[in-house]
Amino acid sequence: MTVKTSIPQDEKLSAGHLACQGCGATLAMRYALKGLGTDTVLVIPACCWTILAGPAPLMSVGVNVVHSPFACAAATATGVSHGLRARGNEKTAVVAWAGDGGTFDIGIQALSGAADRDEDIIYVCYDNEAYMNTGIQRSGGTPAGAWTMTTPGAAGAERPKKDLDAIIEAHHPRYMATATPAYPEDMVRKFKKARDIKGFRFIHILSPCPPGWKYESDETVMLSRLAVQTGMFPIYEVEEGRFKLNVPVAKRKPVAEFLRRQGRFRTMGEPEVAAIQARVDAAWDALNKRA
Amino acid sequence: MPRLTEDPLKTPLIIAGGKPMSANKTGNWRSARPVIHEEKCTGCMICWKFCPEACVTIEGELPKIHMDWCKGCAVCVQECPVDAITLENEEAP
């Protein structure tokens, strides 16, 4: 009668939310809540999830939500965490849930402060690589060569993606990890694990976005998987400084397989693709030395 | 510093309440509908696992897609390992 599934069947994400067709960020939230459980408070700054959480009193998540201003998801989460702990509540997980704009750019000061103070929060960045909620403007998370509304023309974004994971790791967090919706078991496990650790935890989720990346909505999971299999987005975790590669990719696919499926890289030439391939190769050499 | 627990607040903790977003039927966003062909379905639940709407439920041994909320993104069609789900155009009412 009961079917065995690889992730918990209990559902905290409610259907009827306002995300675009094939949204990667809703999958991320779905898996995150499966790992975190209901004893959780979400702190959401301006991002797509501000909308997706629902217009009150309607809610698309079965947990408490605090909406925060753009720059201070980590600071607001710090306050919520301190408030709960002062009342003797040691077990409710406080989760800051921000997009890449609210993490890489606008919220980085509050994030850096919270990480440095080792606040008892989980900071999650669901990274769709641009300001998608306001209509696809370039952020620090946008990769070089990508078209956005503010990087028009054939060349796309000039600057490479900011290496946020290195910035966070330099803060010596208790736990940090990367995840993406194509690997739900891995993501659920990481949220479960992060929940049981005290202190500052950080999870970086690559979240494909059909309108922003310009692909058909059915390819969300496929692109998420390709990002890992091409080596563009390695899946790993760092626990108290110990590095572990969770999805080893024995034979990496060419990055072109990931790039050529997306309209935002449509005008990218072969030399630019080769440059990205070289950058990914170098990054993997460094990763393999750590693993 | 004294802990607040020594002087507990009289107000109860606020529990996530309100109504779930499922009151909002998003099925009318759809221009094409996924159809599960039960004779091909192996019950692996990959469509359930990857549904961004969380509108696929497990009914006994088989998945069921709830058309009141399905937006027709077709992630399930793409991910089904045995091609048991096809995408069919919606007819205008």
PDB file of C-alpha atoms in Angstrom, chain B residues 34-80:
ATOM      1  CA  PRO B  34       0.483  16.011 -18.454  1.00  0.00           C
ATOM      2  CA  VAL B  35      -1.315  12.667 -18.735  1.00  0.00           C
ATOM      3  CA  ILE B  36      -0.076   9.601 -16.849  1.00  0.00           C
ATOM      4  CA  HIS B  37      -0.429   6.355 -18.805  1.00  0.00           C
ATOM      5  CA  GLU B  38      -0.975   3.901 -16.002  1.00  0.00           C
ATOM      6  CA  GLU B  39      -0.115   0.806 -18.058  1.00  0.00           C
ATOM      7  CA  LYS B  40       3.434   2.169 -18.488  1.00  0.00           C
ATOM      8  CA  CYS B  41       3.854   3.676 -15.018  1.00  0.00           C
ATOM      9  CA  THR B  42       6.213   1.758 -12.730  1.00  0.00           C
ATOM     10  CA  GLY B  43       5.281   3.748  -9.618  1.00  0.00           C
ATOM     11  CA  CYS B  44       8.819   5.108  -9.114  1.00  0.00           C
ATOM     12  CA  MET B  45       7.357   8.471  -7.977  1.00  0.00           C
ATOM     13  CA  ILE B  46      10.014  10.545  -9.718  1.00  0.00           C
ATOM     14  CA  CYS B  47       7.196  12.801 -10.995  1.00  0.00           C
ATOM     15  CA  TRP B  48       6.056  13.278  -7.397  1.00  0.00           C
ATOM     16  CA  LYS B  49       9.609  13.983  -6.298  1.00  0.00           C
ATOM     17  CA  PHE B  50      10.322  16.667  -8.886  1.00  0.00           C
ATOM     18  CA  CYS B  51       6.956  18.485  -9.029  1.00  0.00           C
ATOM     19  CA  PRO B  52       7.591  22.202  -8.354  1.00  0.00           C
ATOM     20  CA  GLU B  53       3.890  22.645  -7.530  1.00  0.00           C
ATOM     21  CA  ALA B  54       3.723  19.777  -5.078  1.00  0.00           C
ATOM     22  CA  CYS B  55       0.489  18.883  -6.883  1.00  0.00           C
ATOM     23  CA  VAL B  56       1.354  15.233  -7.523  1.00  0.00           C
ATOM     24  CA  THR B  57       0.181  12.901  -4.769  1.00  0.00           C
ATOM     25  CA  ILE B  58       0.850   9.227  -4.142  1.00  0.00           C
ATOM     26  CA  GLU B  59      -2.385   7.238  -4.415  1.00  0.00           C
ATOM     27  CA  GLY B  60      -1.623   3.671  -3.430  1.00  0.00           C
ATOM     28  CA  GLU B  61       0.979   2.443  -5.908  1.00  0.00           C
ATOM     29  CA  LEU B  62       0.521   5.212  -8.494  1.00  0.00           C
ATOM     30  CA  PRO B  63       1.036   8.970  -8.721  1.00  0.00           C
ATOM     31  CA  LYS B  64      -1.872  11.315  -9.379  1.00  0.00           C
ATOM     32  CA  ILE B  65      -1.500  14.819 -10.853  1.00  0.00           C
ATOM     33  CA  HIS B  66      -4.068  17.256  -9.515  1.00  0.00           C
ATOM     34  CA  MET B  67      -5.244  19.403 -12.403  1.00  0.00           C
ATOM     35  CA  ASP B  68      -6.711  22.104 -10.151  1.00  0.00           C
ATOM     36  CA  TRP B  69      -3.148  23.288  -9.516  1.00  0.00           C
ATOM     37  CA  CYS B  70      -0.930  21.816 -12.273  1.00  0.00           C
ATOM     38  CA  LYS B  71       0.562  24.714 -14.259  1.00  0.00           C
ATOM     39  CA  GLY B  72       1.723  22.427 -17.063  1.00  0.00           C
ATOM     40  CA  CYS B  73       5.469  22.992 -16.609  1.00  0.00           C
ATOM     41  CA  ALA B  74       6.077  19.434 -17.839  1.00  0.00           C
ATOM     42  CA  VAL B  75       9.028  18.709 -15.557  1.00  0.00           C
ATOM     43  CA  CYS B  76       7.334  15.341 -14.850  1.00  0.00           C
ATOM     44  CA  VAL B  77       7.071  14.617 -18.593  1.00  0.00           C
ATOM     45  CA  GLN B  78      10.774  15.358 -19.014  1.00  0.00           C
ATOM     46  CA  GLU B  79      11.922  13.404 -15.947  1.00  0.00           C
ATOM     47  CA  CYS B  80       9.760  10.253 -16.249  1.00  0.00           C
TER      48      CYS B  80
END
